[in-house]
């Protein structure tokens, strides 16, 4: 069976109370979890401890990820969250999401530092790219291909085009898993997870409702 990753990227959404509600509702659906599927929830930084604590008690295939990581080690870097600290709560980190590149001006050089930092702290990077030719830093095993026009637009990329890009990425890099992200819903997820070169999905908007996210897992 093909191993796959279903990742929830909550972005800058949810309060502590909303997170508790999401988790409680999600547990009802935890019988949907399958052995071949790793479900990773990536909440904002302050919610990582709550999600991590809850998941540890519930299922071994549930994991926690951060949405970013500092490019620096721990030290005098005001406002940054170090990999060493993140590692207490998260086993994955999304790095290079197009919103980070766009709104926070992160460039390839900084992203390579983030990847190196994550790896040195035992955190697995999920490296996002929006074009097939984008440089992928050394050591990255999981790449999420997310075309800009597909993110949050309700217009997902054509599955055949996604397959072509995913197989190209695998040929050119030592990447093990390529995921697709951009307007994933319970209705369309299987069109992507059934592609031979795709090993899962990165879900934004549709992950904010636990029942919709559970449906995505069910149909993946
Ligand atoms: P979307 O976001 O599912 O809301 O399109 C995906 C992402 O930005 O990772």
mmCIF file of C-alpha atoms and ligand atoms in Angstrom:
data_model
loop_
_atom_site.group_PDB
_atom_site.id
_atom_site.type_symbol
_atom_site.label_atom_id
_atom_site.label_comp_id
_atom_site.label_asym_id
_atom_site.label_seq_id
_atom_site.Cartn_x
_atom_site.Cartn_y
_atom_site.Cartn_z
ATOM 1 C CA UNK A 1 0.000 0.000 0.000
ATOM 2 C CA UNK A 2 1.206 3.501 -0.860
ATOM 3 C CA UNK A 3 2.165 5.578 2.171
ATOM 4 C CA UNK A 4 0.446 8.952 2.220
ATOM 5 C CA UNK A 5 0.374 12.178 4.203
ATOM 6 C CA UNK A 6 -2.767 14.222 4.796
ATOM 7 C CA UNK A 7 -1.737 17.581 6.218
ATOM 8 C CA UNK A 8 -3.963 20.263 7.743
ATOM 9 C CA UNK A 9 -2.531 23.761 7.477
ATOM 10 C CA UNK A 10 -4.650 25.962 9.718
ATOM 11 C CA UNK A 11 -2.648 29.062 8.748
ATOM 12 C CA UNK A 12 -3.442 32.025 11.018
ATOM 13 C CA UNK A 13 -6.789 30.650 12.180
ATOM 14 C CA UNK A 14 -8.314 29.341 15.437
ATOM 15 C CA UNK A 15 -8.302 30.256 19.103
ATOM 16 C CA UNK A 16 -7.541 27.890 21.980
ATOM 17 C CA UNK A 17 -11.234 27.194 22.496
ATOM 18 C CA UNK A 18 -11.850 26.523 18.814
ATOM 19 C CA UNK A 19 -8.901 24.145 18.817
ATOM 20 C CA UNK A 20 -10.341 22.125 21.712
ATOM 21 C CA UNK A 21 -13.657 21.898 19.856
ATOM 22 C CA UNK A 22 -11.912 20.811 16.637
ATOM 23 C CA UNK A 23 -9.933 18.111 18.469
ATOM 24 C CA UNK A 24 -12.928 16.737 20.338
ATOM 25 C CA UNK A 25 -14.981 16.555 17.157
ATOM 26 C CA UNK A 26 -12.083 15.043 15.228
ATOM 27 C CA UNK A 27 -11.600 12.201 17.729
ATOM 28 C CA UNK A 28 -15.086 10.998 16.921
ATOM 29 C CA UNK A 29 -13.803 10.296 13.413
ATOM 30 C CA UNK A 30 -10.497 8.729 14.445
ATOM 31 C CA UNK A 31 -11.672 5.275 13.342
ATOM 32 C CA UNK A 32 -11.097 6.610 9.815
ATOM 33 C CA UNK A 33 -7.349 6.632 10.381
ATOM 34 C CA UNK A 34 -5.547 4.016 8.351
ATOM 35 C CA UNK A 35 -2.169 2.403 8.737
ATOM 36 C CA UNK A 36 -0.853 3.728 5.414
ATOM 37 C CA UNK A 37 -1.822 7.330 6.205
ATOM 38 C CA UNK A 38 -0.077 9.838 8.437
ATOM 39 C CA UNK A 39 -2.317 12.751 9.402
ATOM 40 C CA UNK A 40 -0.430 15.898 10.384
ATOM 41 C CA UNK A 41 -2.099 18.960 11.885
ATOM 42 C CA UNK A 42 -0.210 22.257 11.679
ATOM 43 C CA UNK A 43 -1.727 24.874 13.985
ATOM 44 C CA UNK A 44 -0.327 28.331 14.829
ATOM 45 C CA UNK A 45 2.653 28.211 17.250
ATOM 46 C CA UNK A 46 0.808 28.858 20.551
ATOM 47 C CA UNK A 47 -1.597 25.983 19.849
ATOM 48 C CA UNK A 48 1.128 23.376 19.239
ATOM 49 C CA UNK A 49 1.284 22.147 22.862
ATOM 50 C CA UNK A 50 -2.487 21.591 23.053
ATOM 51 C CA UNK A 51 -2.658 19.679 19.759
ATOM 52 C CA UNK A 52 0.459 17.676 20.563
ATOM 53 C CA UNK A 53 -0.809 16.713 24.019
ATOM 54 C CA UNK A 54 -4.159 15.616 22.611
ATOM 55 C CA UNK A 55 -2.727 13.634 19.720
ATOM 56 C CA UNK A 56 -0.176 11.761 21.834
ATOM 57 C CA UNK A 57 -3.035 10.204 23.745
ATOM 58 C CA UNK A 58 -5.078 9.271 20.721
ATOM 59 C CA UNK A 59 -3.418 7.637 17.736
ATOM 60 C CA UNK A 60 0.068 6.810 16.576
ATOM 61 C CA UNK A 61 -0.656 7.960 13.010
ATOM 62 C CA UNK A 62 -1.594 11.454 14.165
ATOM 63 C CA UNK A 63 1.284 13.907 14.148
ATOM 64 C CA UNK A 64 1.850 17.593 14.707
ATOM 65 C CA UNK A 65 3.645 20.056 12.474
ATOM 66 C CA UNK A 66 4.544 23.722 12.705
ATOM 67 C CA UNK A 67 3.843 26.175 9.884
ATOM 68 C CA UNK A 68 7.305 27.664 10.039
ATOM 69 C CA UNK A 69 10.610 27.414 11.889
ATOM 70 C CA UNK A 70 13.366 29.886 12.729
ATOM 71 C CA UNK A 71 16.374 29.881 10.395
ATOM 72 C CA UNK A 72 18.524 30.376 13.523
ATOM 73 C CA UNK A 73 19.372 28.159 16.473
ATOM 74 C CA UNK A 74 18.142 29.182 19.913
ATOM 75 C CA UNK A 75 19.595 32.466 21.119
ATOM 76 C CA UNK A 76 19.152 36.212 20.739
ATOM 77 C CA UNK A 77 16.629 36.254 17.893
ATOM 78 C CA UNK A 78 13.617 38.121 19.262
ATOM 79 C CA UNK A 79 10.313 36.762 18.063
ATOM 80 C CA UNK A 80 11.755 33.621 16.478
ATOM 81 C CA UNK A 81 10.720 30.094 17.487
ATOM 82 C CA UNK A 82 13.688 27.719 17.505
ATOM 83 C CA UNK A 83 13.717 24.196 16.155
ATOM 84 C CA UNK A 84 14.898 22.980 19.539
ATOM 85 C CA UNK A 85 11.713 24.262 21.162
ATOM 86 C CA UNK A 86 9.469 23.130 18.301
ATOM 87 C CA UNK A 87 10.822 19.620 18.545
ATOM 88 C CA UNK A 88 9.115 19.263 21.940
ATOM 89 C CA UNK A 89 5.736 19.524 20.203
ATOM 90 C CA UNK A 90 6.152 18.919 16.478
ATOM 91 C CA UNK A 91 7.737 16.280 14.268
ATOM 92 C CA UNK A 92 7.146 18.104 10.967
ATOM 93 C CA UNK A 93 7.506 21.720 9.819
ATOM 94 C CA UNK A 94 5.995 23.317 6.743
ATOM 95 C CA UNK A 95 8.779 25.368 5.169
ATOM 96 C CA UNK A 96 8.527 27.802 2.267
ATOM 97 C CA UNK A 97 4.760 28.091 1.960
ATOM 98 C CA UNK A 98 3.948 30.629 -0.767
ATOM 99 C CA UNK A 99 2.304 32.889 1.841
ATOM 100 C CA UNK A 100 5.598 32.993 3.783
ATOM 101 C CA UNK A 101 7.494 33.769 0.583
ATOM 102 C CA UNK A 102 4.987 36.426 -0.441
ATOM 103 C CA UNK A 103 4.033 38.228 2.801
ATOM 104 C CA UNK A 104 7.234 37.626 4.770
ATOM 105 C CA UNK A 105 9.670 37.843 1.859
ATOM 106 C CA UNK A 106 11.359 34.515 2.552
ATOM 107 C CA UNK A 107 13.858 33.600 -0.131
ATOM 108 C CA UNK A 108 15.524 30.382 -1.205
ATOM 109 C CA UNK A 109 18.643 31.078 0.837
ATOM 110 C CA UNK A 110 16.698 31.609 4.079
ATOM 111 C CA UNK A 111 14.523 28.592 3.352
ATOM 112 C CA UNK A 112 17.596 26.395 2.925
ATOM 113 C CA UNK A 113 18.731 27.529 6.396
ATOM 114 C CA UNK A 114 15.327 26.638 7.816
ATOM 115 C CA UNK A 115 15.514 23.183 6.260
ATOM 116 C CA UNK A 116 19.007 22.615 7.686
ATOM 117 C CA UNK A 117 17.889 23.808 11.126
ATOM 118 C CA UNK A 118 14.817 21.579 11.080
ATOM 119 C CA UNK A 119 16.828 18.525 10.102
ATOM 120 C CA UNK A 120 19.435 19.204 12.786
ATOM 121 C CA UNK A 121 16.632 19.274 15.372
ATOM 122 C CA UNK A 122 14.988 16.044 14.223
ATOM 123 C CA UNK A 123 12.074 17.812 12.522
ATOM 124 C CA UNK A 124 10.989 16.624 9.068
ATOM 125 C CA UNK A 125 10.540 19.509 6.610
ATOM 126 C CA UNK A 126 7.523 19.617 4.310
ATOM 127 C CA UNK A 127 8.948 21.906 1.662
ATOM 128 C CA UNK A 128 6.463 23.881 -0.437
ATOM 129 C CA UNK A 129 7.051 24.915 -4.021
ATOM 130 C CA UNK A 130 4.647 26.477 -6.476
ATOM 131 C CA UNK A 131 6.569 25.848 -9.688
ATOM 132 C CA UNK A 132 8.193 22.673 -10.885
ATOM 133 C CA UNK A 133 11.624 24.200 -11.466
ATOM 134 C CA UNK A 134 11.986 25.702 -7.985
ATOM 135 C CA UNK A 135 15.159 24.824 -6.106
ATOM 136 C CA UNK A 136 14.713 22.233 -3.383
ATOM 137 C CA UNK A 137 17.249 22.326 -0.533
ATOM 138 C CA UNK A 138 19.403 19.332 0.271
ATOM 139 C CA UNK A 139 17.911 16.836 2.689
ATOM 140 C CA UNK A 140 14.268 17.501 1.806
ATOM 141 C CA UNK A 141 12.305 14.267 1.452
ATOM 142 C CA UNK A 142 8.744 15.619 1.379
ATOM 143 C CA UNK A 143 7.747 18.309 -1.114
ATOM 144 C CA UNK A 144 4.308 19.884 -1.412
ATOM 145 C CA UNK A 145 3.540 21.173 -4.889
ATOM 146 C CA UNK A 146 1.065 24.031 -4.575
ATOM 147 C CA UNK A 147 0.442 26.153 -7.688
ATOM 148 C CA UNK A 148 -0.348 29.751 -6.623
ATOM 149 C CA UNK A 149 -3.555 29.907 -8.662
ATOM 150 C CA UNK A 150 -4.897 26.813 -6.891
ATOM 151 C CA UNK A 151 -4.414 28.023 -3.310
ATOM 152 C CA UNK A 152 -7.638 29.140 -1.671
ATOM 153 C CA UNK A 153 -9.229 29.780 -5.058
ATOM 154 C CA UNK A 154 -11.621 26.866 -5.451
ATOM 155 C CA UNK A 155 -9.776 26.080 -8.700
ATOM 156 C CA UNK A 156 -7.501 23.104 -8.086
ATOM 157 C CA UNK A 157 -4.809 22.254 -10.630
ATOM 158 C CA UNK A 158 -5.629 19.691 -13.273
ATOM 159 C CA UNK A 159 -4.636 16.229 -11.904
ATOM 160 C CA UNK A 160 -2.772 15.249 -15.097
ATOM 161 C CA UNK A 161 -0.625 18.391 -14.808
ATOM 162 C CA UNK A 162 0.021 17.617 -11.124
ATOM 163 C CA UNK A 163 1.162 14.094 -11.991
ATOM 164 C CA UNK A 164 3.559 15.414 -14.641
ATOM 165 C CA UNK A 165 5.109 17.916 -12.208
ATOM 166 C CA UNK A 166 5.343 15.373 -9.373
ATOM 167 C CA UNK A 167 7.161 12.825 -11.501
ATOM 168 C CA UNK A 168 9.491 15.565 -12.818
ATOM 169 C CA UNK A 169 10.322 16.636 -9.225
ATOM 170 C CA UNK A 170 11.112 13.059 -8.268
ATOM 171 C CA UNK A 171 13.345 12.532 -11.278
ATOM 172 C CA UNK A 172 15.369 15.693 -10.689
ATOM 173 C CA UNK A 173 15.740 15.554 -6.904
ATOM 174 C CA UNK A 174 16.265 13.028 -4.170
ATOM 175 C CA UNK A 175 12.736 13.694 -2.939
ATOM 176 C CA UNK A 176 10.812 10.662 -1.675
ATOM 177 C CA UNK A 177 7.267 12.020 -1.407
ATOM 178 C CA UNK A 178 5.462 14.676 -3.419
ATOM 179 C CA UNK A 179 2.157 16.001 -2.081
ATOM 180 C CA UNK A 180 -0.351 18.234 -3.820
ATOM 181 C CA UNK A 181 -1.958 21.307 -2.252
ATOM 182 C CA UNK A 182 -4.532 23.813 -3.502
ATOM 183 C CA UNK A 183 -8.316 23.819 -3.076
ATOM 184 C CA UNK A 184 -8.532 20.220 -1.903
ATOM 185 C CA UNK A 185 -12.027 19.107 -0.850
ATOM 186 C CA UNK A 186 -13.597 15.764 0.141
ATOM 187 C CA UNK A 187 -15.019 15.615 -3.401
ATOM 188 C CA UNK A 188 -11.744 16.075 -5.303
ATOM 189 C CA UNK A 189 -9.097 14.584 -2.963
ATOM 190 C CA UNK A 190 -9.109 11.131 -4.539
ATOM 191 C CA UNK A 191 -8.323 12.560 -7.976
ATOM 192 C CA UNK A 192 -4.951 13.537 -6.476
ATOM 193 C CA UNK A 193 -4.190 10.775 -3.976
ATOM 194 C CA UNK A 194 -4.812 8.190 -6.708
ATOM 195 C CA UNK A 195 -2.062 9.688 -8.922
ATOM 196 C CA UNK A 196 0.969 7.370 -9.060
ATOM 197 C CA UNK A 197 3.525 10.069 -8.154
ATOM 198 C CA UNK A 198 1.461 11.778 -5.435
ATOM 199 C CA UNK A 199 1.687 10.712 -1.795
ATOM 200 C CA UNK A 200 -0.893 12.884 -0.124
ATOM 201 C CA UNK A 201 -2.287 16.376 0.164
ATOM 202 C CA UNK A 202 -1.782 19.647 2.000
ATOM 203 C CA UNK A 203 -5.145 21.086 2.944
ATOM 204 C CA UNK A 204 -5.798 24.690 3.950
ATOM 205 C CA UNK A 205 -9.373 25.998 4.087
ATOM 206 C CA UNK A 206 -11.050 22.595 4.169
ATOM 207 C CA UNK A 207 -9.030 21.542 7.232
ATOM 208 C CA UNK A 208 -10.611 24.197 9.450
ATOM 209 C CA UNK A 209 -13.725 22.080 9.916
ATOM 210 C CA UNK A 210 -12.835 18.787 11.588
ATOM 211 C CA UNK A 211 -15.723 16.947 9.955
ATOM 212 C CA UNK A 212 -14.734 18.155 6.462
ATOM 213 C CA UNK A 213 -11.100 17.240 7.162
ATOM 214 C CA UNK A 214 -12.206 13.800 8.368
ATOM 215 C CA UNK A 215 -14.148 13.375 5.105
ATOM 216 C CA UNK A 216 -10.981 14.220 3.173
ATOM 217 C CA UNK A 217 -9.110 11.502 5.074
ATOM 218 C CA UNK A 218 -11.941 9.100 4.393
ATOM 219 C CA UNK A 219 -11.901 9.742 0.625
ATOM 220 C CA UNK A 220 -8.110 10.057 0.214
HETATM 221 P P1 LIG B 1 -6.257 25.690 0.364
HETATM 222 O O1 LIG B 1 -4.770 26.012 0.899
HETATM 223 O O2 LIG B 1 -6.512 24.235 0.633
HETATM 224 O O3 LIG B 1 -7.147 26.592 1.184
HETATM 225 O O4 LIG B 1 -6.279 25.996 -1.084
HETATM 226 C C1 LIG B 1 -3.726 25.122 0.683
HETATM 227 C C2 LIG B 1 -2.452 25.688 1.239
HETATM 228 O O5 LIG B 1 -2.256 26.908 1.180
HETATM 229 O O6 LIG B 1 -1.611 24.938 1.769
#
